């Protein structure tokens, strides 16, 4: 079956760095996506990886290892507004997104 | 208006009622999706439309009936729902399948409560 695993909840301190891990098992693979969802709001696209390596976009970076079925989202210089759920999703061979349950990130002052 | 707009934002309905959820996108996308989001569970893909044609129906019960009259509008018709259908229903759109399928733009969702 297809499965995405990520931690349920993480806590970090304002100004610090946090890494949210995601492992995936899918039928085929066409890319790994990270979305951010603030409470009561729509998910918004953050990043996309299809090749191994690190993609950097400002304070956020995303890493992919296809051989290990593993990705992480790295958030630097954390701000209170980064408190949200972070959703990991893999695009399978049918080009359907398979979603994780999301990681709720709590930022403390 | 821009982006993806869903109405209503909140809906309470009885198990014998019939209601419809509406989604409209102003992004020029040709693919539209209905998702169900329940607390602490992964997003569940319900239906996919590409160029107004339904391409996926992920074993969704017939009490949920989608309609896509054109590439900008998507409806989800609801009838004789069960309490376990209470959830956040999200509409999304993306550029043409399959290349841009992963970069989806979501509406704010309809919070549905079945009583």
mmCIF file of N, CA and C in Angstrom, chain A residues 4 8 33 35 37 40-45 48 87 91 94-97 99-102, chain B residues 9 35 37 40-43 45 56 58 88 90 97-99 101-104 106-108:
data_model
loop_
_atom_site.group_PDB
_atom_site.id
_atom_site.type_symbol
_atom_site.label_atom_id
_atom_site.label_comp_id
_atom_site.label_asym_id
_atom_site.label_seq_id
_atom_site.Cartn_x
_atom_site.Cartn_y
_atom_site.Cartn_z
ATOM 1 N N UNK A 4 2.561 7.602 3.803
ATOM 2 C CA UNK A 4 3.436 8.733 4.119
ATOM 3 C C UNK A 4 3.480 8.863 5.635
ATOM 4 N N UNK A 8 3.632 13.692 14.356
ATOM 5 C CA UNK A 8 2.343 14.346 14.589
ATOM 6 C C UNK A 8 2.507 15.789 15.034
ATOM 7 N N UNK A 33 6.279 16.862 -2.256
ATOM 8 C CA UNK A 33 5.775 18.218 -2.059
ATOM 9 C C UNK A 33 5.581 18.498 -0.578
ATOM 10 N N UNK A 35 3.521 21.294 1.936
ATOM 11 C CA UNK A 35 2.518 22.337 2.031
ATOM 12 C C UNK A 35 2.475 22.839 3.477
ATOM 13 N N UNK A 37 -0.167 24.632 6.285
ATOM 14 C CA UNK A 37 -1.580 24.903 6.540
ATOM 15 C C UNK A 37 -1.746 25.534 7.918
ATOM 16 N N UNK A 40 -7.441 26.609 10.331
ATOM 17 C CA UNK A 40 -8.613 27.226 9.739
ATOM 18 C C UNK A 40 -8.409 27.786 8.353
ATOM 19 N N UNK A 41 -7.235 27.528 7.768
ATOM 20 C CA UNK A 41 -6.953 28.073 6.441
ATOM 21 C C UNK A 41 -6.653 26.966 5.443
ATOM 22 N N UNK A 42 -6.526 27.359 4.176
ATOM 23 C CA UNK A 42 -6.230 26.404 3.114
ATOM 24 C C UNK A 42 -4.753 26.016 3.137
ATOM 25 N N UNK A 43 -4.431 24.789 2.749
ATOM 26 C CA UNK A 43 -3.016 24.440 2.548
ATOM 27 C C UNK A 43 -2.430 25.289 1.422
ATOM 28 N N UNK A 44 -1.168 25.685 1.590
ATOM 29 C CA UNK A 44 -0.479 26.433 0.527
ATOM 30 C C UNK A 44 0.828 25.738 0.186
ATOM 31 N N UNK A 45 1.141 25.697 -1.086
ATOM 32 C CA UNK A 45 2.325 25.019 -1.596
ATOM 33 C C UNK A 45 3.594 25.700 -1.095
ATOM 34 N N UNK A 48 8.912 21.698 -3.796
ATOM 35 C CA UNK A 48 8.816 20.528 -4.671
ATOM 36 C C UNK A 48 10.221 19.986 -4.912
ATOM 37 N N UNK A 87 2.409 19.680 5.734
ATOM 38 C CA UNK A 87 1.934 18.460 5.093
ATOM 39 C C UNK A 87 2.943 17.991 4.053
ATOM 40 N N UNK A 91 3.825 12.397 -5.109
ATOM 41 C CA UNK A 91 3.058 12.212 -6.338
ATOM 42 C C UNK A 91 3.358 10.823 -6.872
ATOM 43 N N UNK A 94 0.361 7.498 -10.867
ATOM 44 C CA UNK A 94 -0.857 8.004 -11.512
ATOM 45 C C UNK A 94 -0.981 9.521 -11.391
ATOM 46 N N UNK A 95 0.084 10.145 -10.936
ATOM 47 C CA UNK A 95 0.099 11.601 -10.729
ATOM 48 C C UNK A 95 -0.976 12.031 -9.738
ATOM 49 N N UNK A 96 -1.221 11.193 -8.741
ATOM 50 C CA UNK A 96 -2.089 11.569 -7.636
ATOM 51 C C UNK A 96 -1.231 11.842 -6.415
ATOM 52 N N UNK A 97 -1.590 12.886 -5.661
ATOM 53 C CA UNK A 97 -0.870 13.211 -4.440
ATOM 54 C C UNK A 97 -1.315 12.280 -3.322
ATOM 55 N N UNK A 99 -0.952 11.869 0.654
ATOM 56 C CA UNK A 99 -0.669 12.835 1.713
ATOM 57 C C UNK A 99 -0.320 12.175 3.037
ATOM 58 N N UNK A 100 0.565 12.802 3.787
ATOM 59 C CA UNK A 100 0.742 12.473 5.191
ATOM 60 C C UNK A 100 -0.318 13.187 6.017
ATOM 61 N N UNK A 101 -0.392 12.835 7.301
ATOM 62 C CA UNK A 101 -1.404 13.421 8.189
ATOM 63 C C UNK A 101 -1.011 14.816 8.662
ATOM 64 N N UNK A 102 0.215 15.219 8.375
ATOM 65 C CA UNK A 102 0.652 16.563 8.746
ATOM 66 C C UNK A 102 1.385 16.587 10.070
ATOM 67 N N UNK B 9 -18.780 28.495 3.748
ATOM 68 C CA UNK B 9 -17.619 28.188 4.591
ATOM 69 C C UNK B 9 -17.979 27.199 5.700
ATOM 70 N N UNK B 35 -11.270 17.216 -1.995
ATOM 71 C CA UNK B 35 -10.606 16.475 -0.936
ATOM 72 C C UNK B 35 -11.467 16.514 0.329
ATOM 73 N N UNK B 37 -10.872 16.409 4.477
ATOM 74 C CA UNK B 37 -9.855 16.499 5.524
ATOM 75 C C UNK B 37 -10.511 16.296 6.887
ATOM 76 N N UNK B 40 -6.513 15.038 12.169
ATOM 77 C CA UNK B 40 -5.373 14.138 12.375
ATOM 78 C C UNK B 40 -5.299 12.999 11.370
ATOM 79 N N UNK B 41 -5.942 13.166 10.228
ATOM 80 C CA UNK B 41 -5.868 12.166 9.157
ATOM 81 C C UNK B 41 -5.326 12.809 7.894
ATOM 82 N N UNK B 42 -4.725 12.011 7.010
ATOM 83 C CA UNK B 42 -4.256 12.581 5.730
ATOM 84 C C UNK B 42 -5.415 13.076 4.882
ATOM 85 N N UNK B 43 -5.117 14.041 4.051
ATOM 86 C CA UNK B 43 -6.095 14.471 3.060
ATOM 87 C C UNK B 43 -6.504 13.282 2.193
ATOM 88 N N UNK B 45 -8.238 12.186 -1.256
ATOM 89 C CA UNK B 45 -8.699 12.626 -2.567
ATOM 90 C C UNK B 45 -10.016 11.935 -2.873
ATOM 91 N N UNK B 56 -10.908 10.605 -11.903
ATOM 92 C CA UNK B 56 -10.732 9.750 -10.740
ATOM 93 C C UNK B 56 -11.968 9.818 -9.854
ATOM 94 N N UNK B 58 -12.276 8.041 -6.212
ATOM 95 C CA UNK B 58 -11.574 7.137 -5.299
ATOM 96 C C UNK B 58 -12.528 6.432 -4.347
ATOM 97 N N UNK B 88 -13.822 18.702 6.962
ATOM 98 C CA UNK B 88 -13.533 19.870 6.133
ATOM 99 C C UNK B 88 -13.407 19.387 4.688
ATOM 100 N N UNK B 90 -12.308 20.284 1.011
ATOM 101 C CA UNK B 90 -11.437 21.231 0.327
ATOM 102 C C UNK B 90 -11.508 21.026 -1.176
ATOM 103 N N UNK B 97 -2.918 18.328 -15.947
ATOM 104 C CA UNK B 97 -2.337 17.058 -15.572
ATOM 105 C C UNK B 97 -1.511 16.520 -16.741
ATOM 106 N N UNK B 98 -0.505 15.711 -16.533
ATOM 107 C CA UNK B 98 -0.039 15.345 -15.196
ATOM 108 C C UNK B 98 1.084 16.214 -14.666
ATOM 109 N N UNK B 99 1.691 17.020 -15.535
ATOM 110 C CA UNK B 99 2.954 17.645 -15.166
ATOM 111 C C UNK B 99 2.881 18.517 -13.920
ATOM 112 N N UNK B 101 0.480 18.386 -11.527
ATOM 113 C CA UNK B 101 -0.533 17.853 -10.613
ATOM 114 C C UNK B 101 -0.198 18.094 -9.157
ATOM 115 N N UNK B 102 1.101 18.165 -8.841
ATOM 116 C CA UNK B 102 1.463 18.270 -7.433
ATOM 117 C C UNK B 102 1.349 19.658 -6.847
ATOM 118 N N UNK B 103 1.317 20.677 -7.699
ATOM 119 C CA UNK B 103 1.253 22.046 -7.189
ATOM 120 C C UNK B 103 -0.195 22.499 -7.233
ATOM 121 N N UNK B 104 -0.891 22.224 -6.163
ATOM 122 C CA UNK B 104 -2.322 22.502 -6.097
ATOM 123 C C UNK B 104 -2.595 23.788 -5.330
ATOM 124 N N UNK B 106 -5.497 25.566 -3.117
ATOM 125 C CA UNK B 106 -6.669 25.147 -2.359
ATOM 126 C C UNK B 106 -7.580 26.319 -2.025
ATOM 127 N N UNK B 107 -8.873 26.008 -1.941
ATOM 128 C CA UNK B 107 -9.821 26.937 -1.354
ATOM 129 C C UNK B 107 -9.781 26.832 0.159
ATOM 130 N N UNK B 108 -10.538 27.703 0.829
ATOM 131 C CA UNK B 108 -10.555 27.751 2.300
ATOM 132 C C UNK B 108 -11.303 26.575 2.911
#
